[in-house]
GROMACS .gro file of C-alpha atoms in nm:
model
  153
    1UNK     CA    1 -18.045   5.467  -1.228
    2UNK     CA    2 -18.072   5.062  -1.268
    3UNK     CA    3 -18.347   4.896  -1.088
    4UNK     CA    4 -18.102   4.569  -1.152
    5UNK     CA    5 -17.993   4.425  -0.824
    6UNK     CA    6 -17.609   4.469  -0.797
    7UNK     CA    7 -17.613   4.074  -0.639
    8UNK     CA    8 -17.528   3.818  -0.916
    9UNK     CA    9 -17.530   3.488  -0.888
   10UNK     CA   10 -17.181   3.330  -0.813
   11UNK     CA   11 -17.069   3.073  -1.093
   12UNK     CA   12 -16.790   2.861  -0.909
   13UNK     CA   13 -16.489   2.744  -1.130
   14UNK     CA   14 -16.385   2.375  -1.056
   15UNK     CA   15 -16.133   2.130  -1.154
   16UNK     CA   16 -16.194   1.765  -1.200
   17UNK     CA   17 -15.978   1.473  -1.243
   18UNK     CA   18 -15.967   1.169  -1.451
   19UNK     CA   19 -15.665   0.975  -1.332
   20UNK     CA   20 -15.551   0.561  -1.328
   21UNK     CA   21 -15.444   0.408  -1.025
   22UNK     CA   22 -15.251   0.073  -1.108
   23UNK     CA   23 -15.404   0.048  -1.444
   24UNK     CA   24 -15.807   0.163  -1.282
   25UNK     CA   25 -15.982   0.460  -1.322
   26UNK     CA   26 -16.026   0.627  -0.938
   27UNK     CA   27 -16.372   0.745  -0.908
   28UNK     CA   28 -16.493   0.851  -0.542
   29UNK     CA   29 -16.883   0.723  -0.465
   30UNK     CA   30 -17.047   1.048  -0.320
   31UNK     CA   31 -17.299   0.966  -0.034
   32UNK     CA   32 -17.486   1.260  -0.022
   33UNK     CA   33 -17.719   1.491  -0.279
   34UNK     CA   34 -17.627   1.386  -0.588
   35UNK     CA   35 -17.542   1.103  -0.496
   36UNK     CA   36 -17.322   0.838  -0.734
   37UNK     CA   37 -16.988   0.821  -0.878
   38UNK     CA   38 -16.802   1.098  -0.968
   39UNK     CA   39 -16.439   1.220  -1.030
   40UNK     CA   40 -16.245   1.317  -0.744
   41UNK     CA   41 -16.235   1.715  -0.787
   42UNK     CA   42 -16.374   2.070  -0.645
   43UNK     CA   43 -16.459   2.426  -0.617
   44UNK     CA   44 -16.128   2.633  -0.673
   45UNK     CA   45 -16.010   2.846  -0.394
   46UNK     CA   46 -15.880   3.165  -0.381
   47UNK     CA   47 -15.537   3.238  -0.487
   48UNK     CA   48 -15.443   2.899  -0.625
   49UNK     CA   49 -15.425   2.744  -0.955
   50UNK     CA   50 -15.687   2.541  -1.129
   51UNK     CA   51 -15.373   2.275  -1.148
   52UNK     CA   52 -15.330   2.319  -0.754
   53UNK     CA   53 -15.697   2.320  -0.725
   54UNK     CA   54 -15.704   1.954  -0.893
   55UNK     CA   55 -15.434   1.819  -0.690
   56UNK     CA   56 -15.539   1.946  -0.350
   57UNK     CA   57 -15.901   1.815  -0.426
   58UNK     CA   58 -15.784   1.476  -0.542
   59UNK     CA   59 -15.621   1.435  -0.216
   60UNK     CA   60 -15.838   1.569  -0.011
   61UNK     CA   61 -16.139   1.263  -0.167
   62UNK     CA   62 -15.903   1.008  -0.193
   63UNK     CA   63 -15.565   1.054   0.021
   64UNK     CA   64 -15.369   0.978  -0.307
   65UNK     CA   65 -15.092   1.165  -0.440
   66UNK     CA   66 -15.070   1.276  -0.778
   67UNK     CA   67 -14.903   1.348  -1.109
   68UNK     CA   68 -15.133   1.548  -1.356
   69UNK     CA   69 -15.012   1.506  -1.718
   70UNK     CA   70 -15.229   1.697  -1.957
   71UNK     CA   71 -15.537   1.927  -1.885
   72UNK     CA   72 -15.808   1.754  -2.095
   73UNK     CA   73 -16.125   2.010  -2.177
   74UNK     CA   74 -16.375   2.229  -1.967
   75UNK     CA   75 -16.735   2.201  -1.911
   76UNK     CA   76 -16.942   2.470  -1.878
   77UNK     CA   77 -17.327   2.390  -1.911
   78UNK     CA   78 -17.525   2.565  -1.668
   79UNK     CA   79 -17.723   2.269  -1.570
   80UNK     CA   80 -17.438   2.010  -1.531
   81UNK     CA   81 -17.434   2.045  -1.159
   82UNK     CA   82 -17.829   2.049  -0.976
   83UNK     CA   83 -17.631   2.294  -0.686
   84UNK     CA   84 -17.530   2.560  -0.937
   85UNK     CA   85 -17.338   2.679  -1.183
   86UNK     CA   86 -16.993   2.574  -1.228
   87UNK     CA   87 -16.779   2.568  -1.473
   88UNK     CA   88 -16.502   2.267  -1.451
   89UNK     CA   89 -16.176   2.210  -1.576
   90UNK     CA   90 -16.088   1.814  -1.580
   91UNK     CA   91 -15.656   1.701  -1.593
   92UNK     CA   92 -15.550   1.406  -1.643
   93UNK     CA   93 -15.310   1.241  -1.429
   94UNK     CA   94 -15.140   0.918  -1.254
   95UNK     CA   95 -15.211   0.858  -0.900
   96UNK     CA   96 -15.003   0.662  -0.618
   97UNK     CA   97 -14.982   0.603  -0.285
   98UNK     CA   98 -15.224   0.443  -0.032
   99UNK     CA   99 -15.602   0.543  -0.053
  100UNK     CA  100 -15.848   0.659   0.174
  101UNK     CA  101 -16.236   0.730   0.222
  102UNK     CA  102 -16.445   1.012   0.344
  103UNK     CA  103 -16.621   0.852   0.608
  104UNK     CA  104 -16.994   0.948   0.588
  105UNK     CA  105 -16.917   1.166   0.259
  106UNK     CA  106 -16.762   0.943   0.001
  107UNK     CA  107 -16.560   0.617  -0.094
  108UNK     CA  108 -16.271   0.559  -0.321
  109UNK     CA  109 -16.366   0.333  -0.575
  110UNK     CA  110 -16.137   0.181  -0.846
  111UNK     CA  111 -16.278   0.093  -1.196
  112UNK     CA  112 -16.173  -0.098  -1.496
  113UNK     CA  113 -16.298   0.220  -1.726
  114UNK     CA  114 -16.429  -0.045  -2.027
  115UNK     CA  115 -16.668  -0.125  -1.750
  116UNK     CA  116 -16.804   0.245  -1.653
  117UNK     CA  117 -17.097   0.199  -1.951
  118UNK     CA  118 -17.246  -0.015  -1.711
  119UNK     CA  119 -17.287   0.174  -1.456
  120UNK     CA  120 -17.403   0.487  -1.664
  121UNK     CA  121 -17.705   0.542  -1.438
  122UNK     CA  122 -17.495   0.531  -1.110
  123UNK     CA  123 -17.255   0.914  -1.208
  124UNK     CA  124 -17.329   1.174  -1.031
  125UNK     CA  125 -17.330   1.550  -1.241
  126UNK     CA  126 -17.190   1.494  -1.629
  127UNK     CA  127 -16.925   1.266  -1.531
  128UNK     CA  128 -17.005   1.002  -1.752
  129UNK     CA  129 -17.069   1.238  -2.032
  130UNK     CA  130 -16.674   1.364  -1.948
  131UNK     CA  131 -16.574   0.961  -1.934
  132UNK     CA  132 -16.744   0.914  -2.280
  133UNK     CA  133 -16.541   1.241  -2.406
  134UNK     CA  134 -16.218   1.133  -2.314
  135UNK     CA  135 -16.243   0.792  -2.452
  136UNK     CA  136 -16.366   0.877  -2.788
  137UNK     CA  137 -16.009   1.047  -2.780
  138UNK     CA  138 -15.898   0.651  -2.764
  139UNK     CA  139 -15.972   0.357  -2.932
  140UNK     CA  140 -16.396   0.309  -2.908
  141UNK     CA  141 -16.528  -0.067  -2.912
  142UNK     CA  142 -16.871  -0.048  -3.086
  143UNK     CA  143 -17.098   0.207  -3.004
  144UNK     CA  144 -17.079   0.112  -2.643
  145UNK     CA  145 -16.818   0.358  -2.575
  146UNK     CA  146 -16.587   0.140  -2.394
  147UNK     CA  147 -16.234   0.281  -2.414
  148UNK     CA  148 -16.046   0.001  -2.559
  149UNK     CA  149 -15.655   0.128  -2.518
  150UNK     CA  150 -15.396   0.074  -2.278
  151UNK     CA  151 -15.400   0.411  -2.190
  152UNK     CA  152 -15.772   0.402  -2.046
  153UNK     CA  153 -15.639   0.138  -1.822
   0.00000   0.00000   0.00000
């Protein structure tokens, strides 16, 4: 007989989302532990989609609607998130309609993403690292990693 304990520690799938809103990146400023900017995304639910997870989420931190066009790459390190392990699939998408915040959770925040390297220090989890991985996809100016396409906004 195993002296193992039969409880293991949940690892949480999540989906995260990269999208543009009139040519800026939407990024939602989180007010509580960690605190910073992060992409608008969550823990997945039961009985839905990772895709359905993404849009829900988005919603939910922003009030935007939105069209996801491509799924983009999943992050797995155990340490990316200081609450747990999660594992996190990030889309990218195009978002519309009229914004909202989280009052006393987060804000909506809308960023020229050539101008995220600045505020490297301010992301929350490894969302900068995921920024920095999607635009190397793109055109890179210098070794700043600053997308410089049309498509980064």
């Amino acid at each position: 007989m195993s002296t193992r304990s039969n409880c293991v520690p949940c690892i949480e799938m999540c989906a995260d989302v990269i999208a543009f809103y009139q040519g800026k990146l939407v990024l939602v400023e989180r007010f509580n532990d960690p605190r910073g900017f992060a992409l608008p995304g969550g823990r997945l639910d039961r009985g839905e989609s990772l895709e359905e997870c993404a849009v829900r989420e988005f919603r939910e931190e922003t009030g935007l609607a939105l069209h996801l066009s491509q799924q983009f790459r999943t992050y797995s390190d155990p340490g990316r998130d200081p609450r747990g392990q999660k594992v996190s699939t990030v889309y990218v998408g195009d978002a519309w309609g009229d914004y909202r915040n989280e009052p006393g959770k987060t804000r909506v925040v809308f960023m020229d993403i050539a101008k995220i390297d600045q505020h490297r220090d301010r992301f929350a989890f490894d969302h900068y690292r995921i920024l920095m991985d999607y635009c190397e996809g793109k055109q890179v100016q210098g070794n700043a990693g600053v997308c410089n396409d049309a498509s980064c906004g």
